[in-house]
XYZ file of C-alpha atoms in Angstrom:
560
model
C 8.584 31.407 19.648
C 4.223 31.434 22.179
C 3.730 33.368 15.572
C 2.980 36.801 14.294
C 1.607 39.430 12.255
C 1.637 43.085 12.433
C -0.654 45.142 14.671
C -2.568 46.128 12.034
C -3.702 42.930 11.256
C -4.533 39.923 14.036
C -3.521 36.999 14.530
C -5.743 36.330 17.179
C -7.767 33.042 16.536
C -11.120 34.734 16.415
C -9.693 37.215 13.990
C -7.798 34.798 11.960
C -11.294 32.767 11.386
C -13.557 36.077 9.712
C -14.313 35.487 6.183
C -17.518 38.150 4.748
C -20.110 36.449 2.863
C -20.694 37.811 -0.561
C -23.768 39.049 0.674
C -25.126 40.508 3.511
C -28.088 38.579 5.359
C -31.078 39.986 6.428
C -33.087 38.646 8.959
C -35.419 36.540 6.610
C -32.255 34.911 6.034
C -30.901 34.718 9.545
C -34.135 32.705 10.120
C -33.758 30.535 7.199
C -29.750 29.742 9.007
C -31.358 29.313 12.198
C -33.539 27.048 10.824
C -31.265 24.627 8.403
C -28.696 24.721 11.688
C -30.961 22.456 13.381
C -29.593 19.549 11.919
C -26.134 20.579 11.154
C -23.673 18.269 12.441
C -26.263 15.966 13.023
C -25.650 13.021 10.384
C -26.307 11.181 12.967
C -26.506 10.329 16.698
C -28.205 13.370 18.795
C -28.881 16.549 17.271
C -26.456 19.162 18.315
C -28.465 22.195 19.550
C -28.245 26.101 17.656
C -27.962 29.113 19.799
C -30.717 30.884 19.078
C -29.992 34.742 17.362
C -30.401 37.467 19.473
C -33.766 39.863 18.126
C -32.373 42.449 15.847
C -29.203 40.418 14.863
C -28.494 37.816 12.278
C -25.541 36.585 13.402
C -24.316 35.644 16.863
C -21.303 37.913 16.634
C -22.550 41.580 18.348
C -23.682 39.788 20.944
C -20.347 37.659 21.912
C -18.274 40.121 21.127
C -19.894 42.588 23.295
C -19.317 40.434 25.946
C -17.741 37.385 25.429
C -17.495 35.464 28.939
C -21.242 36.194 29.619
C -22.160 35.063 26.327
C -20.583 31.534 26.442
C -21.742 31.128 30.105
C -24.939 31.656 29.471
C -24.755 29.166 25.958
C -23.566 26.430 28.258
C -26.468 27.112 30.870
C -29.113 26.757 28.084
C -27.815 23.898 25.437
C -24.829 22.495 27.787
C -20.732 21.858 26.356
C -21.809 21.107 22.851
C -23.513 23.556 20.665
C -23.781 25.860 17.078
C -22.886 29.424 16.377
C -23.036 31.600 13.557
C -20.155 33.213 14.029
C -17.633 34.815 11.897
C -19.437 34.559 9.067
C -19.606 30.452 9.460
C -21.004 27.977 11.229
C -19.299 26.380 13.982
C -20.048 23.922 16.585
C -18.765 25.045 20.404
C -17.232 22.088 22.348
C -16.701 22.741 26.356
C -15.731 21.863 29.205
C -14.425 18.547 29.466
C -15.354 17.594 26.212
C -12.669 19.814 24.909
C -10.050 16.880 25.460
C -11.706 15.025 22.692
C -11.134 18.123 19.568
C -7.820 17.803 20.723
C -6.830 14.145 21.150
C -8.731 12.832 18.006
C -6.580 12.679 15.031
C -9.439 13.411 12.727
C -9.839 17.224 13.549
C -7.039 19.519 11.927
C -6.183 22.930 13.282
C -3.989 23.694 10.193
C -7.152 22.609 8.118
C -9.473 25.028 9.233
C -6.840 27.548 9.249
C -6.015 27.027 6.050
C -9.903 26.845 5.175
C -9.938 30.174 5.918
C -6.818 31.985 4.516
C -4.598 29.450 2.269
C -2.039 29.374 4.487
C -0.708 26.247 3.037
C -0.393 27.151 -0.364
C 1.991 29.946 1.071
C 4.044 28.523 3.253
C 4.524 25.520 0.755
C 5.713 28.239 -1.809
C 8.555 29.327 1.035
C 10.525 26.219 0.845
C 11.401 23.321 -1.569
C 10.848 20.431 0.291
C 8.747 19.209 3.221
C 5.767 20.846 1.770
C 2.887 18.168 1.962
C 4.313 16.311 5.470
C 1.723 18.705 7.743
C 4.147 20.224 9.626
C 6.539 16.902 10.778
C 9.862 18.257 9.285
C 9.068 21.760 11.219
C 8.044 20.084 14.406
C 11.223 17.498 14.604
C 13.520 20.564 13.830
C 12.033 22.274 17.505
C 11.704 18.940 19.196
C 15.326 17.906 18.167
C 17.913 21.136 18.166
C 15.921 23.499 20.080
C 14.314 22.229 23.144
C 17.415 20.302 24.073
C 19.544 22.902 23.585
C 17.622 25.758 25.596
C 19.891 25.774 28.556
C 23.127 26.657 26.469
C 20.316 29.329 24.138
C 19.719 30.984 27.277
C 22.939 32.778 28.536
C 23.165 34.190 24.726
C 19.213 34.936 24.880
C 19.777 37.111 28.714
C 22.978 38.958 26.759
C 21.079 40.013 23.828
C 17.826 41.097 25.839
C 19.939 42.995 28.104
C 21.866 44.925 25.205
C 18.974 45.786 23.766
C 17.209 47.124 26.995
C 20.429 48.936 27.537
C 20.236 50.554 24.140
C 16.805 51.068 23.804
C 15.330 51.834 26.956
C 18.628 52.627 28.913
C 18.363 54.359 32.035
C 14.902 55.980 33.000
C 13.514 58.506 35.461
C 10.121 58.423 34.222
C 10.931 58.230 30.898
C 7.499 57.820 28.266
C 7.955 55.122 25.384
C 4.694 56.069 23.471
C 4.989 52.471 21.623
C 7.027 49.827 23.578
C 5.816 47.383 21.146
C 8.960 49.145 19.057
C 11.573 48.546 21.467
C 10.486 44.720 22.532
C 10.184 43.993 18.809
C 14.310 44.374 18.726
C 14.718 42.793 21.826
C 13.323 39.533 20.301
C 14.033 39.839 16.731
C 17.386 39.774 18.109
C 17.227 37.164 20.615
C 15.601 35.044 17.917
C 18.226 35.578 15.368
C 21.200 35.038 17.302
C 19.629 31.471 18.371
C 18.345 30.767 14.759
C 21.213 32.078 12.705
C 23.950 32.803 14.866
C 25.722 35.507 16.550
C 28.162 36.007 13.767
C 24.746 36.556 11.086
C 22.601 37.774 13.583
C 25.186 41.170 13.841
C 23.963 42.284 10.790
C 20.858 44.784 10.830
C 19.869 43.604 7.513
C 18.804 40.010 9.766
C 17.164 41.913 12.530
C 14.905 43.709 10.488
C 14.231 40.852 8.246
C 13.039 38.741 11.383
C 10.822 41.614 12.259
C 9.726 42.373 9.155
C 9.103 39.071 7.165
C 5.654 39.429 9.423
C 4.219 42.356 7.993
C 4.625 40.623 4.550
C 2.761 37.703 5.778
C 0.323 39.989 7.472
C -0.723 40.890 3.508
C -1.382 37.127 3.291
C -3.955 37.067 5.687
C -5.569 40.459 5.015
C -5.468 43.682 6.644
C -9.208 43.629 7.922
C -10.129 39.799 8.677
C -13.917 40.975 8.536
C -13.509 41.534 4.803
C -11.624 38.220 3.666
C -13.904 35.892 1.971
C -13.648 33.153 -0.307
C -11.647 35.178 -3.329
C -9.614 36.356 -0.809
C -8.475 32.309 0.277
C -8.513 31.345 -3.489
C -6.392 34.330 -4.197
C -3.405 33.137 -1.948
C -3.714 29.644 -3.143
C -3.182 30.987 -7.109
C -0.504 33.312 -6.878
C 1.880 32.655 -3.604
C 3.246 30.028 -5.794
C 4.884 32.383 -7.864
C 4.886 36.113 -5.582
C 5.204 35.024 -2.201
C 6.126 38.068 -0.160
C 8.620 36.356 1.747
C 11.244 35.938 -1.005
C 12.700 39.201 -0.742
C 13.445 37.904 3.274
C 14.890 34.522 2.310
C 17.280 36.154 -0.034
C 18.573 38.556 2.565
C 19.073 35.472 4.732
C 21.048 33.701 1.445
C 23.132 36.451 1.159
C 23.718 37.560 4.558
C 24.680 33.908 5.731
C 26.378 31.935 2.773
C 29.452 33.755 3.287
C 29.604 32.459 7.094
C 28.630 29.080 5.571
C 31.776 29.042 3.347
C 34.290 30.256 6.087
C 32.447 27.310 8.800
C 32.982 24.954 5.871
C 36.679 26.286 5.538
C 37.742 25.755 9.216
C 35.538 22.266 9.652
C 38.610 21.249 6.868
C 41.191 22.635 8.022
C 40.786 21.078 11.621
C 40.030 17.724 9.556
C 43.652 18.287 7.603
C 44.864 18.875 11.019
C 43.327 15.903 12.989
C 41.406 17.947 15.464
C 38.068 18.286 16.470
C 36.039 21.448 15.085
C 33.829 23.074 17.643
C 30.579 23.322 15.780
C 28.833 26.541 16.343
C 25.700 26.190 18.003
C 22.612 27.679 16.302
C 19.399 26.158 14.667
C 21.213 26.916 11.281
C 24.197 25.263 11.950
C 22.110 22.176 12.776
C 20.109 21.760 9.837
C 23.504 22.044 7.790
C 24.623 19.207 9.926
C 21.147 17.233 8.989
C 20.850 18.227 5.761
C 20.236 14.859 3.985
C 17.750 13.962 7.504
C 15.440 16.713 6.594
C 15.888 16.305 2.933
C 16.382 19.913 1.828
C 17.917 20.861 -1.340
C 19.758 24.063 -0.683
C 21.025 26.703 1.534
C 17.670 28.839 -0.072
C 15.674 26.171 1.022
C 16.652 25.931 4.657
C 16.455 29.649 4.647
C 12.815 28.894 3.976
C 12.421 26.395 6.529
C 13.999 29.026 9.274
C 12.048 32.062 8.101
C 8.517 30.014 8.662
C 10.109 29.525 12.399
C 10.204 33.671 12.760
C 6.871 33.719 11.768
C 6.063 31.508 14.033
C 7.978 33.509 16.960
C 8.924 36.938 16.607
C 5.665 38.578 16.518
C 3.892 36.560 19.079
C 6.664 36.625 21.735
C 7.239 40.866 20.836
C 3.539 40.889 21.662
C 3.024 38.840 24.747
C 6.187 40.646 25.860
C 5.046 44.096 25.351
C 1.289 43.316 27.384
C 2.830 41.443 30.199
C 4.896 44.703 31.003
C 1.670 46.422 30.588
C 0.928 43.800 33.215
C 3.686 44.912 35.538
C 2.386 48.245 35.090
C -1.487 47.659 36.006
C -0.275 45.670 39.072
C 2.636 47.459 40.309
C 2.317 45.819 44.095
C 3.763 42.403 42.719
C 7.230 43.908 41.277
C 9.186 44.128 44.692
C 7.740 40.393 45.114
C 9.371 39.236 41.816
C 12.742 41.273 42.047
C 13.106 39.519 45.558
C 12.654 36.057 43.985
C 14.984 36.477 41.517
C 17.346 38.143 44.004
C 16.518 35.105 46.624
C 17.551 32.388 43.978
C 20.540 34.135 42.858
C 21.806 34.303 46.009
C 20.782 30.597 47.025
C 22.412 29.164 43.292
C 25.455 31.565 44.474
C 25.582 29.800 48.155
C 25.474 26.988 45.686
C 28.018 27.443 43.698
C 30.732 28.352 46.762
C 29.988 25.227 48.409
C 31.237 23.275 45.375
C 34.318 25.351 45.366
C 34.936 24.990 48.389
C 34.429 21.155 48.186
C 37.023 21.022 45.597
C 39.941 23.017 47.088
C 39.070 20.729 50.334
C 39.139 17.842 48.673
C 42.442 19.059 46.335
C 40.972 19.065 43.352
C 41.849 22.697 42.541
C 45.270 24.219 44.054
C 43.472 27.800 44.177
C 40.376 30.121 43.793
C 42.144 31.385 40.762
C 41.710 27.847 38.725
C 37.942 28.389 38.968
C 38.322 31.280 36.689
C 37.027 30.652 32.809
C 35.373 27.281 34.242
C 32.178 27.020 34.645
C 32.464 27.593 38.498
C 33.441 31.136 37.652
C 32.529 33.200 40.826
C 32.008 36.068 38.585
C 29.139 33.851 36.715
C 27.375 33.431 40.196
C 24.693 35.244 39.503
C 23.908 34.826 35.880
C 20.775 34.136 34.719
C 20.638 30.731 33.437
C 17.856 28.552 32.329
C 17.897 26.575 35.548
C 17.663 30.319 37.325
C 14.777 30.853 35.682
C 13.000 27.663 36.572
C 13.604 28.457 40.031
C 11.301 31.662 39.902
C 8.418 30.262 40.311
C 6.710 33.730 41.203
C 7.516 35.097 37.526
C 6.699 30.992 36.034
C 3.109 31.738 37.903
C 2.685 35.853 36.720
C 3.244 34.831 32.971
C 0.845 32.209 33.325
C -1.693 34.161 34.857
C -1.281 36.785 31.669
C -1.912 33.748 29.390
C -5.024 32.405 31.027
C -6.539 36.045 31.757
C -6.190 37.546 28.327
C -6.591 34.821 26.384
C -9.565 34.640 23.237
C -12.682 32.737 24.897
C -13.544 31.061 21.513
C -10.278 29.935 19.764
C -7.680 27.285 18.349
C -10.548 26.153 15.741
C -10.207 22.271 14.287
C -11.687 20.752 11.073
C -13.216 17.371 10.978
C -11.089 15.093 7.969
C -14.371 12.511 8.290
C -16.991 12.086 10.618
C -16.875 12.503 13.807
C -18.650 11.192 16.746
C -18.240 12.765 19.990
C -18.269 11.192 23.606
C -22.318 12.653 24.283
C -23.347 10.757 21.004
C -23.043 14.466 18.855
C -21.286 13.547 15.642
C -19.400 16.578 14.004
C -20.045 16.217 9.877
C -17.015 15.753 7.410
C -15.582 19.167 6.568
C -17.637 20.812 9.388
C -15.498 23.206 12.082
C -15.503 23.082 15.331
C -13.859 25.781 17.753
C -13.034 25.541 21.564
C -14.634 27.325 24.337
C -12.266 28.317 26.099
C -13.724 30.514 28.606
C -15.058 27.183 29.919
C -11.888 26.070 30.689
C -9.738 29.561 31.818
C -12.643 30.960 33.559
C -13.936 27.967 35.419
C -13.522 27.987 39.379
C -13.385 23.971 39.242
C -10.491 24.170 37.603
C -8.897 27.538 37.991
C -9.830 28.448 41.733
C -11.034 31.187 43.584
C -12.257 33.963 41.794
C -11.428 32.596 38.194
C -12.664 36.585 36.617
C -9.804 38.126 38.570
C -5.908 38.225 37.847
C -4.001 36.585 40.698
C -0.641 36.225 39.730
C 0.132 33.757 42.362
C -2.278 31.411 41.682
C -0.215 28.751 40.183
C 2.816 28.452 42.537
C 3.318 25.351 44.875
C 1.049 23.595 42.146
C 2.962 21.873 39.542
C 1.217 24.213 37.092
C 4.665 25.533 34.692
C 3.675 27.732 32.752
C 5.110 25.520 29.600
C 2.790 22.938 30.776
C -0.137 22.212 27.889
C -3.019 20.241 29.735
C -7.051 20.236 29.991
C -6.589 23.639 32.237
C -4.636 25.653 30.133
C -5.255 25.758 26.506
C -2.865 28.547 25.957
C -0.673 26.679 23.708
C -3.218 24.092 22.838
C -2.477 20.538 24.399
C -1.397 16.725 22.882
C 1.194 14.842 23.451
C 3.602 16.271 21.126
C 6.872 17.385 22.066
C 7.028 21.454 22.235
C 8.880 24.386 21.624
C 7.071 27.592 20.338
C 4.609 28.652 18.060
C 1.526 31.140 18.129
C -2.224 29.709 17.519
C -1.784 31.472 14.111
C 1.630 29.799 12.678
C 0.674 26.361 14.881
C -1.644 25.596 11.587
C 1.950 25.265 9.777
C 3.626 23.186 12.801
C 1.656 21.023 14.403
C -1.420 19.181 15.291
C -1.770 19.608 19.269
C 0.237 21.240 21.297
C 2.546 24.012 20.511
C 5.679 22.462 19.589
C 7.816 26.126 20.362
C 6.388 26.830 23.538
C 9.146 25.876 26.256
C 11.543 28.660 23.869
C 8.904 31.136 24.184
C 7.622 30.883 27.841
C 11.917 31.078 28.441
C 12.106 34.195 26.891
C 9.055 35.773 28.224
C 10.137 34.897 31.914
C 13.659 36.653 31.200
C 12.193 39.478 29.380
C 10.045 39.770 32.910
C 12.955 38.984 34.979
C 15.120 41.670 33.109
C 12.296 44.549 33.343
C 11.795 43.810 37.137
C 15.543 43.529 37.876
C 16.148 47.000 35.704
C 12.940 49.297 36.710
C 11.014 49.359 39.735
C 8.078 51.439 38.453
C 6.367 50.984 34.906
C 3.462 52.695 34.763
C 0.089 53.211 32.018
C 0.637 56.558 30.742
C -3.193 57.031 30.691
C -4.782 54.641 33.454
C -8.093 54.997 32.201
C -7.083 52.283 29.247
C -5.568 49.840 31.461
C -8.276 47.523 31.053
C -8.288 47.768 27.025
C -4.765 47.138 27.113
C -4.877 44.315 29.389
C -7.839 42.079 27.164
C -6.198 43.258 24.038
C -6.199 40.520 21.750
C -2.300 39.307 20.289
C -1.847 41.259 17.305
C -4.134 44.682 18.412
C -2.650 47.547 18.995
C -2.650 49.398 22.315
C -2.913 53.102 22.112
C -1.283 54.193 25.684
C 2.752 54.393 26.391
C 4.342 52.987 29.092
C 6.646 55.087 31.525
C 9.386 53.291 33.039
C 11.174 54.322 35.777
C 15.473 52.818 36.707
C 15.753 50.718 39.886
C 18.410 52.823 41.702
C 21.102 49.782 42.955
């Protein structure tokens, strides 16, 4: 669930933090900045150093965002892990390297407070549900950690069905066939997916569901502003006023009220009757189900109220997920000489978990446990379920595990996952980070450094991570993708993480799961995908989460 807006806004961390001053700044005043940034975060302990402005600017923005790694490298060369940028139309102080560790292991800095800093994300997502609304993100986090992590094995068979059905129905059988915007057909793949773990098969049938999972995130894109670059302080101020009374997201929650209540009252009626009856009731399994079963735990009110509490988990999925999905096939496409490699993992462990599986068969009718090969069927030794693809097939393919991480760490934002300091902070180097003061992480210095990436950290190798304990769920001082704490995970995006959680992603072991199979089924189903114009392969490959890519993709059937 690796959150999400709509193309046409981002919800890139970069983007997310643009706010326009109600002024422009002219270089007088650039000088002025440069000048009063000398001291800022520098209550006390040693002065944390400014970069200086580039001639002609008065901002450091042209110049990182024409080119971002060389930028930061040469920042660290000059005034080392630890220094000030006016960027995005605020100050910020850059923390590198190792010293990244601290932003994220001291309690005192706040993603969700600088997010909401910049866009009043709180106020709105406090006016989606009735209770919970001032416990920074516990409640949300303990409903990931507690029904779906553990539950992800018996999620995934239903996840595989409903990705295949929809690349049967949408993409189908191909012989070069152009989908001009993928980002369409992966959008339904996971909107699905989502709401068939979330809701339940039975609710997640109904169209009305699908397209309120996929399009509860344009709404919330309205929250945050079409063009970032023009949100300022009216705009924050605004959502904190009125969400209260005309969130967006009410029309959504009311589809969800109506769509499921009746499937509420007929679960209700059959938990009963098997009561009357003195048998057990087999409890559906879907997130839904379980907060129904915890209601007084998570102390919500009503069934509109858990609604609300499950449509701030699509935001914090569906769009993310639809977008990493859609760019690592654009991945698959721009380095076409690593599919055959992946479809002959995948066909390797299938046939090693089959071996498997035959050996305990065989085991039992030796050892009389079973009379025939028939008793096997509608158990879970069913030789026709040999080659499913399970959760524990999916661990297995390490090759895929490895590729998806490689997409993370190569497209990812060099400056992101921004923190605010709650008091005073002083850092390991004596630099002390001022009450109410931001701070964002470099995290080219981490993604992009040989020391800790390897050989030739500026190119995408997808194998670089197998044979090294390096899952691609795993948050730690190397990979940033999903931030990284201690905190048990499941899936959100760096956008909807301000709503969730303090560290590390608490959605991401869902979201890495679903990426891997949506990788695993486009390998397994098409053994070409190609750019439909090359020459913006490289756009589409650095495109930021949330940007849209302007070339097709033309997939071509795997003849079996």
């Amino acid at each position: 669930m690796i959150a999400l807006v709509t193309s046409s806004t981002t919800s890139a961390p970069v983007e997310i933090l643009k706010a326009a001053l109600p002024i422009g700044i002219g270089l007088a005043s650039a000088a002025y900045l440069t000048i009063k940034a000398a001291s800022y975060n520098s209550v006390i302990g040693e002065t944390i150093p400014t970069v200086a402005v580039r001639k002609g600017d008065s901002t450091h923005d042209a110049e990182y965002f024409s080119d971002p790694d060389a930028f930061l490298k040469k920042c660290e060369a000059e005034y080392g892990p630890v220094f000030n940028l006016y960027i995005m139309n605020q100050h910020m102080t850059t923390v590198s390297g190792p010293m990244v560790r601290e932003v994220f292991m001291t309690e005192s800095f706040s993603f969700s407070d600088a997010i909401d800093d910049q866009t009043g994300l709180k106020a709105f997502t406090s006016s989606v549900v009735k209770s919970n609304k001032d416990d920074d993100g516990r409640v949300a986090h303990e409903i990931i950690r507690d029904n779906i992590s553990p539950n992800l094995p018996l999620f995934t068979p239903r996840i595989v069905r409903q990705l295949q059905k929809t690349v049967d129905e949408e993409l189908g059988q191909c012989d070069g066939k152009l989908f001009e915007t993928p980002l369409n057909v992966f959008q339904d793949m996971i909107a699905g997916a989502m709401a068939n773990v979330f809701m339940g098969p039975e609710i997640a049938q109904d169209r009305r569901v699908i397209d309120t999972f996929i399009y509860c995130t344009y709404d919330f894109a309205k929250v945050l502003g079409k063009n970032p670059n023009k949100r300022s302080f009216w705009h924050t101020l605004n959502n904190r006023t009125r969400y209260g009374y005309l969130n967006p997201l009410q029309k959504h929650i009311q589809v969800l009220v109506d769509v499921s209540t009746p499937v509420i009252l007929e679960r209700r009626r059959q938990e009963q009757e098997a009561a009357e009856r003195g048998v057990t009731w087999e409890r559906p399994l879907d997130i839904m189900q379980k907060l129904l079963d915890n209601f007084d735990k998570y102390h919500f009110v009503d069934i509109e109220d858990i609604c609300g509490h499950l449509l701030l988990l699509v935001l914090a999925s569906v769009h993310t997920t639809t977008d990493t999905s859609t760019n690592l096939c654009y991945y698959l496409a721009a380095f076409p000489q690593y599919i055959e490699d992946l479809y002959q993992e995948q066909q390797e462990v299938l046939d090693q978990i089959t071996q498997e599986r035959q050996a305990q068969r065989q085991k039992m009718l030796n050892d009389g446990d079973v009379a025939s090969e028939k008793d096997f069927i509608g158990t879970d030794l069913d030789p026709s379920c040999d080659r499913d693809l399970t959760a524990a097939a999916v661990k297995r393919m390490l090759k895929m595990d490895s590729f998806v991480r490689e997409v993370f760490r190569y497209r990812g934002e060099r400056l992101g996952l921004p923190h605010q300091a709650r008091q005073n902070v002083e850092l390991s180097n004596g630099m002390v980070i001022r009450k109410g003061s931001k701070v964002i992480v470099n995290m080219h210095s981490v993604h992009q450094s040989g020391s800790l990436q390897g050989e030739d950290p500026t190119e995408f190798r997808p194998w670089r991570f197998v044979g090294k304990s390096k899952a691609a769920t795993k948050a730690s001082s190397d990979f940033l993708a999903f931030g990284m704490g201690s905190l048990t995970p499941l899936v959100l995006s760096p956008l909807a993480i301000s709503a969730f959680c303090r560290h590390a992603c608490p959605g991401r072991f869902l979201a890495i799961q679903e990426l891997k199979t949506v990788g695993v089924l486009m390998v397994s189903n098409y053994s070409k995908i190609e750019i439909q114009d090359p020459s913006k392969t490289k756009k589409a490959l650095l495109s930021r989460i949330g940007d849209p890519i302007d070339t097709g993709l033309i997939f071509t059937s795997r003849v079996k």
